[in-house]
Short mmCIF file of C-alpha atoms and ligand atoms in Angstrom, two decimals:
data_model
loop_
_atom_site.label_atom_id
_atom_site.label_comp_id
_atom_site.label_asym_id
_atom_site.label_seq_id
_atom_site.Cartn_x
_atom_site.Cartn_y
_atom_site.Cartn_z
CA MET A 1 106.36 89.98 86.36
CA THR A 2 108.46 87.10 84.78
CA ALA A 3 111.72 87.89 84.27
CA SER A 4 111.36 88.26 80.07
CA ILE A 5 108.42 90.54 80.17
CA ALA A 6 110.88 92.98 82.23
CA LEU A 7 113.67 92.95 79.91
CA GLU A 8 111.07 93.07 76.88
CA SER A 9 109.45 96.17 78.50
CA ALA A 10 113.06 97.47 79.91
CA THR A 11 114.02 97.64 75.57
CA ARG A 12 110.58 99.21 74.62
CA ASP A 13 110.60 102.08 77.07
CA ALA A 14 114.79 102.23 76.85
CA PRO A 15 115.53 105.70 75.67
CA SER A 16 116.68 106.09 72.19
CA GLN A 17 120.16 106.18 70.74
CA PRO A 18 121.07 109.18 68.58
CA PHE A 19 121.76 107.19 65.49
CA GLU A 20 122.13 108.44 61.36
CA ILE A 21 120.95 106.64 58.38
CA ARG A 22 123.01 107.62 55.20
CA ARG A 23 122.39 106.65 52.08
CA PHE A 24 125.29 105.36 50.12
CA ASP A 25 126.23 106.79 47.37
CA ALA A 26 125.15 104.01 44.95
CA PRO A 27 122.23 102.15 43.71
CA VAL A 28 121.11 100.83 46.57
CA GLY A 29 122.48 100.72 50.44
CA ALA A 30 123.01 102.91 53.48
CA GLU A 31 125.31 103.02 56.04
CA VAL A 32 123.70 103.99 59.67
CA VAL A 33 125.80 105.53 62.24
CA GLY A 34 125.46 105.82 66.38
CA LEU A 35 123.25 102.63 66.72
CA ASP A 36 124.84 100.32 69.21
CA ILE A 37 123.23 96.43 68.78
CA GLY A 38 123.66 95.36 71.48
CA ARG A 39 122.09 98.00 73.58
CA PRO A 40 118.21 98.06 74.17
CA ILE A 41 116.82 99.12 70.89
CA ASN A 42 113.20 100.65 71.88
CA ASP A 43 110.32 100.85 69.53
CA THR A 44 110.82 103.52 67.84
CA ASP A 45 114.62 103.29 67.16
CA PHE A 46 113.13 99.82 65.32
CA ALA A 47 110.68 100.60 63.28
CA ARG A 48 113.30 103.57 61.62
CA ILE A 49 115.50 100.91 61.32
CA HIS A 50 113.14 98.32 59.98
CA ARG A 51 111.50 101.21 57.55
CA ALA A 52 115.40 101.92 56.40
CA HIS A 53 115.59 98.39 55.73
CA LEU A 54 112.49 98.28 53.63
CA ASP A 55 113.52 101.02 51.79
CA HIS A 56 117.44 100.58 50.95
CA HIS A 57 117.89 97.02 51.17
CA VAL A 58 121.29 95.94 52.65
CA LEU A 59 122.18 98.41 55.84
CA VAL A 60 125.56 98.75 56.98
CA PHE A 61 126.06 99.03 61.07
CA ARG A 62 128.82 100.81 61.21
CA ASP A 63 131.93 99.85 64.15
CA GLN A 64 129.41 97.20 66.07
CA ARG A 65 131.54 95.69 69.01
CA VAL A 66 129.14 93.11 69.89
CA SER A 67 129.23 89.92 70.71
CA PRO A 68 127.45 86.66 69.05
CA ALA A 69 124.44 86.45 70.92
CA ASP A 70 124.13 90.44 70.56
CA HIS A 71 124.30 89.45 66.92
CA VAL A 72 121.69 86.09 67.76
CA ALA A 73 119.29 88.72 69.91
CA PHE A 74 119.71 91.35 67.12
CA SER A 75 118.63 89.03 64.26
CA ARG A 76 115.94 87.23 66.13
CA ARG A 77 113.92 90.66 66.25
CA PHE A 78 113.22 90.49 62.71
CA GLY A 79 111.85 86.55 62.90
CA PRO A 80 113.03 83.12 63.49
CA LEU A 81 116.69 82.10 62.57
CA GLU A 82 117.19 79.29 60.48
CA ILE A 83 120.11 76.47 61.01
CA HIS A 84 122.23 76.57 58.20
CA VAL A 85 122.79 72.71 56.30
CA LEU A 86 126.27 72.98 56.72
CA HIS A 87 126.22 72.12 60.63
CA GLN A 88 130.55 71.80 60.04
CA PHE A 89 130.48 74.88 60.27
CA GLN A 90 128.27 76.01 63.12
CA LEU A 91 130.28 78.51 65.84
CA LYS A 92 130.04 76.60 69.09
CA GLY A 93 127.18 77.36 71.75
CA HIS A 94 126.11 79.16 68.63
CA PRO A 95 123.93 76.76 65.99
CA GLU A 96 122.47 80.01 64.40
CA ILE A 97 125.99 81.41 63.90
CA LEU A 98 127.39 79.96 60.07
CA ILE A 99 130.86 80.97 59.62
CA VAL A 100 132.25 82.16 56.65
CA SER A 101 135.81 81.58 56.99
CA ASN A 102 138.23 80.84 54.35
CA ILE A 103 140.52 80.18 57.81
CA LYS A 104 142.25 76.82 58.45
CA GLU A 105 143.65 75.36 61.67
CA ASN A 106 145.47 72.07 62.37
CA GLY A 107 144.93 71.87 58.48
CA GLU A 108 141.00 71.65 58.68
CA PRO A 109 138.02 74.95 57.36
CA ILE A 110 136.72 76.47 60.41
CA GLY A 111 133.98 77.77 57.89
CA LEU A 112 132.42 78.48 54.57
CA GLY A 113 135.11 79.12 53.21
CA ASP A 114 133.97 79.99 49.41
CA ALA A 115 130.06 80.95 50.46
CA GLY A 116 128.54 83.37 47.47
CA VAL A 117 131.14 82.31 44.69
CA TYR A 118 128.44 83.40 42.25
CA TRP A 119 125.19 85.42 41.77
CA HIS A 120 122.63 83.98 45.13
CA SER A 121 120.01 85.19 46.99
CA ASP A 122 120.28 82.89 50.34
CA ILE A 123 118.48 79.73 51.20
CA SER A 124 116.33 80.17 47.68
CA TYR A 125 116.72 76.57 47.44
CA LYS A 126 113.77 76.03 50.49
CA GLU A 127 110.31 76.40 49.97
CA LYS A 128 110.41 79.12 52.16
CA PRO A 129 113.93 81.63 51.64
CA SER A 130 115.72 83.54 53.83
CA LEU A 131 113.89 87.24 54.44
CA GLY A 132 117.58 88.45 55.27
CA SER A 133 120.70 87.67 56.46
CA LEU A 134 123.27 89.56 59.18
CA LEU A 135 126.76 89.33 58.69
CA HIS A 136 129.26 90.46 60.98
CA ALA A 137 132.97 91.11 60.33
CA GLN A 138 135.21 89.19 62.83
CA GLU A 139 138.85 89.03 60.70
CA LEU A 140 139.10 91.10 57.24
CA PRO A 141 141.91 91.09 54.79
CA SER A 142 144.01 93.69 54.15
CA GLU A 143 143.04 93.35 50.48
CA GLY A 144 139.94 91.74 48.70
CA GLY A 145 136.69 90.29 50.47
CA ASP A 146 134.21 92.72 48.81
CA THR A 147 130.70 91.79 48.81
CA LEU A 148 128.30 93.04 45.77
CA PHE A 149 124.35 93.57 46.76
CA ALA A 150 122.00 93.87 42.96
CA ASP A 151 118.79 94.82 43.53
CA GLN A 152 116.49 93.49 41.48
CA HIS A 153 113.46 95.80 41.96
CA LEU A 154 116.13 98.12 39.55
CA ALA A 155 116.72 94.44 37.45
CA TRP A 156 112.55 93.73 36.97
CA GLU A 157 111.61 97.29 36.59
CA ALA A 158 114.84 97.77 33.34
CA LEU A 159 113.09 94.93 31.95
CA ASP A 160 112.03 95.29 28.71
CA PRO A 161 108.19 95.14 28.91
CA ALA A 162 107.67 92.27 26.26
CA LEU A 163 109.95 90.05 28.46
CA GLN A 164 108.49 91.04 31.63
CA GLN A 165 105.25 89.81 30.48
CA ARG A 166 106.17 86.60 29.00
CA ILE A 167 108.13 85.85 32.43
CA LEU A 168 105.71 86.94 34.86
CA PRO A 169 103.75 83.32 35.34
CA LEU A 170 107.11 82.03 35.03
CA LYS A 171 108.16 79.11 37.72
CA ALA A 172 112.10 78.30 37.98
CA GLU A 173 113.26 75.25 40.20
CA HIS A 174 116.08 76.21 42.93
CA SER A 175 118.71 73.58 44.43
CA TYR A 176 121.26 74.37 46.65
CA LEU A 177 122.96 70.87 44.75
CA ALA A 178 123.03 72.39 41.32
CA LYS A 179 126.88 73.28 41.85
CA TYR A 180 127.61 71.60 45.02
CA GLU A 181 130.20 69.11 43.00
CA GLU A 182 131.33 71.23 40.92
CA LEU A 183 132.32 73.87 43.98
CA ARG A 184 133.78 70.70 46.49
CA ALA A 185 135.94 69.17 42.91
CA LYS A 186 137.81 73.01 43.26
CA ASN A 187 137.33 73.18 47.20
CA PRO A 188 137.94 69.52 47.89
CA TRP A 189 138.28 70.92 51.99
CA ARG A 190 133.74 71.11 51.23
CA PRO A 191 132.03 68.54 53.27
CA LYS A 192 131.39 66.12 51.58
CA LEU A 193 127.51 65.80 51.88
CA SER A 194 125.57 63.02 54.18
CA GLN A 195 122.25 61.28 53.08
CA ALA A 196 120.17 63.58 55.97
CA GLN A 197 122.32 66.91 54.65
CA ILE A 198 121.04 66.12 50.98
CA ASP A 199 117.08 65.24 52.16
CA GLN A 200 117.23 68.72 53.65
CA VAL A 201 117.71 70.12 51.10
CA ALA A 202 115.30 68.95 48.55
CA PRO A 203 114.97 71.85 45.31
CA ALA A 204 112.57 74.16 46.15
CA VAL A 205 109.97 75.85 42.78
CA GLN A 206 109.73 79.68 43.79
CA PRO A 207 108.45 81.97 40.66
CA VAL A 208 110.57 83.68 38.36
CA VAL A 209 109.38 87.27 39.66
CA ARG A 210 108.27 87.82 43.29
CA THR A 211 106.56 90.42 45.32
CA HIS A 212 107.89 91.80 48.20
CA PRO A 213 105.31 90.65 51.27
CA GLU A 214 105.86 93.62 53.41
CA THR A 215 106.57 96.73 50.17
CA GLY A 216 104.72 94.95 46.97
CA ARG A 217 107.00 95.89 44.79
CA LYS A 218 107.88 92.96 42.39
CA ALA A 219 111.55 91.42 42.37
CA LEU A 220 113.58 89.03 40.12
CA PHE A 221 114.31 85.73 41.83
CA VAL A 222 116.54 84.07 39.28
CA SER A 223 120.21 82.75 40.93
CA GLU A 224 123.00 81.73 38.45
CA HIS A 225 124.03 79.38 42.05
CA PHE A 226 121.07 77.77 42.44
CA THR A 227 118.48 78.16 39.59
CA THR A 228 118.69 75.13 37.27
CA ARG A 229 116.04 75.44 34.91
CA ILE A 230 112.23 76.62 34.09
CA VAL A 231 109.46 74.85 34.60
CA GLY A 232 107.95 73.95 31.80
CA LEU A 233 110.09 75.13 28.88
CA PRO A 234 113.02 72.49 26.76
CA GLN A 235 116.06 72.99 27.69
CA ASP A 236 118.23 75.10 25.64
CA GLU A 237 115.80 77.49 25.57
CA SER A 238 115.47 77.57 29.51
CA ASP A 239 119.19 77.59 29.56
CA ALA A 240 118.92 80.15 27.10
CA LEU A 241 115.97 82.41 29.00
CA LEU A 242 118.12 81.94 32.16
CA ALA A 243 121.77 83.49 30.47
CA GLU A 244 119.31 86.26 29.57
CA LEU A 245 118.21 86.80 33.06
CA PHE A 246 121.62 86.32 34.59
CA ALA A 247 123.04 88.82 32.44
CA HIS A 248 120.64 91.06 32.90
CA SER A 249 120.18 90.88 36.28
CA VAL A 250 124.15 91.94 38.19
CA LYS A 251 124.22 95.26 35.71
CA PRO A 252 126.44 97.35 36.99
CA GLU A 253 124.27 100.03 37.66
CA PHE A 254 121.97 97.89 40.16
CA VAL A 255 125.09 97.20 42.04
CA TYR A 256 126.49 98.14 45.59
CA ARG A 257 129.99 97.22 46.22
CA HIS A 258 130.53 96.54 49.82
CA THR A 259 134.74 96.99 50.93
CA TRP A 260 134.44 95.58 54.01
CA ALA A 261 135.66 98.35 57.15
CA PRO A 262 136.48 96.63 61.10
CA HIS A 263 133.40 95.72 62.84
CA ASP A 264 130.63 96.06 59.83
CA LEU A 265 127.22 94.50 60.46
CA VAL A 266 125.87 94.43 57.11
CA PHE A 267 121.90 93.50 57.09
CA TRP A 268 120.33 92.55 52.98
CA ASP A 269 116.75 91.83 52.06
CA ASN A 270 117.01 88.02 50.36
CA ARG A 271 113.72 89.27 49.33
CA SER A 272 115.03 92.32 47.10
CA LEU A 273 118.66 91.91 46.73
CA MET A 274 120.60 89.36 44.93
CA HIS A 275 125.29 89.04 46.48
CA LEU A 276 128.44 87.75 45.76
CA ALA A 277 131.91 87.70 47.47
CA ALA A 278 134.38 89.22 45.36
CA GLY A 279 137.04 86.82 46.55
CA THR A 280 140.01 87.25 48.63
CA PRO A 281 142.81 86.15 48.26
CA ASP A 282 143.87 82.41 49.84
CA HIS A 283 147.00 83.90 51.83
CA LEU A 284 144.80 86.64 53.85
CA ARG A 285 142.49 85.60 56.31
CA ARG A 286 139.12 86.62 56.64
CA LYS A 287 136.00 85.51 58.58
CA LEU A 288 132.99 86.63 59.39
CA TYR A 289 129.65 85.80 61.05
CA ARG A 290 126.48 84.95 60.15
CA THR A 291 122.57 84.31 60.68
CA THR A 292 119.82 83.96 58.33
CA ILE A 293 116.50 85.25 59.25
CA GLN A 294 113.65 82.90 57.68
CA GLY A 295 111.46 84.44 55.16
CA ASP A 296 107.73 83.60 53.80
CA THR A 297 107.43 81.27 51.06
CA PRO A 298 106.95 83.55 47.74
CA PHE A 299 104.26 84.97 45.28
C1 OGA B 301 126.65 84.81 52.42
C2 OGA B 301 127.85 84.80 51.34
C3 OGA B 301 129.00 86.71 51.01
C4 OGA B 301 130.76 87.27 51.57
O1 OGA B 301 127.89 84.92 53.69
O2 OGA B 301 126.18 84.67 52.47
O3 OGA B 301 127.34 85.10 50.35
O4 OGA B 301 131.22 88.20 50.92
N1 OGA B 301 128.75 85.86 51.62
O5 OGA B 301 130.89 86.28 51.84
MN1 MN B 302 124.83 84.17 50.66
#
């Protein structure tokens, strides 16, 4: 038996871990208590986690005192990982980890300091957007720094049926560059993109309403951060429709607001949710590590 097969069967046959999944008193989300993602997770436990992720869309794994290697290995069980275009903010030795942080060392940013300041779904600007992302708390501010999650299945279901019919066949363009220069003007530490980076983020066209490939549920799939226009509509009509959809999609009745606790690992479904960084006061330090799982072409 090779070492990797031995390791795989040791994982599959590992004893179950006693853990609980507790729904939040919120429109979406649940916490997972008692599981250690750094220990082997057998197939039965993994199936429970996978099911809970599809049911609740965002899972908060509490108290994960695990290494970047454990974070990467756990993430990989859900699919291959993306390498973020901002390679400047990769964790040394772990290119699959993007550092999300407002910390500066010797005047240089150690991570992406303004990740998620507009509502978005990660990597929606690529032909194959992300399945989900896992964000692991490393250093938290004493105030601020919350992350909000909006359920886009609920947003779709709550739309007026006439509007549902109107938008069902539509497609929209998503672009990483849409807000990049605006953000760079506000946050001059944001790196100037090289031509190679720009080439990596050519805009993509996505359905305005997507079907979740595992559950079959429909979800709205447009965002303030990346969606630039509805394909085939005059600009003014496109702007008006997008503004209406953006406002609708993040109503409080679709939102869970996450206040971070030390060692939280938060795993959300980018096919079901949008998310937003609520913001951290400049003088307080915040650092998290993110892995991003590759997903399928939306339909
Ligand atoms: C992200 C992101 C939000 C936050 O890392 O993808 O949007 O609160 N982060 O840091
Ligand atoms: Mn994000």
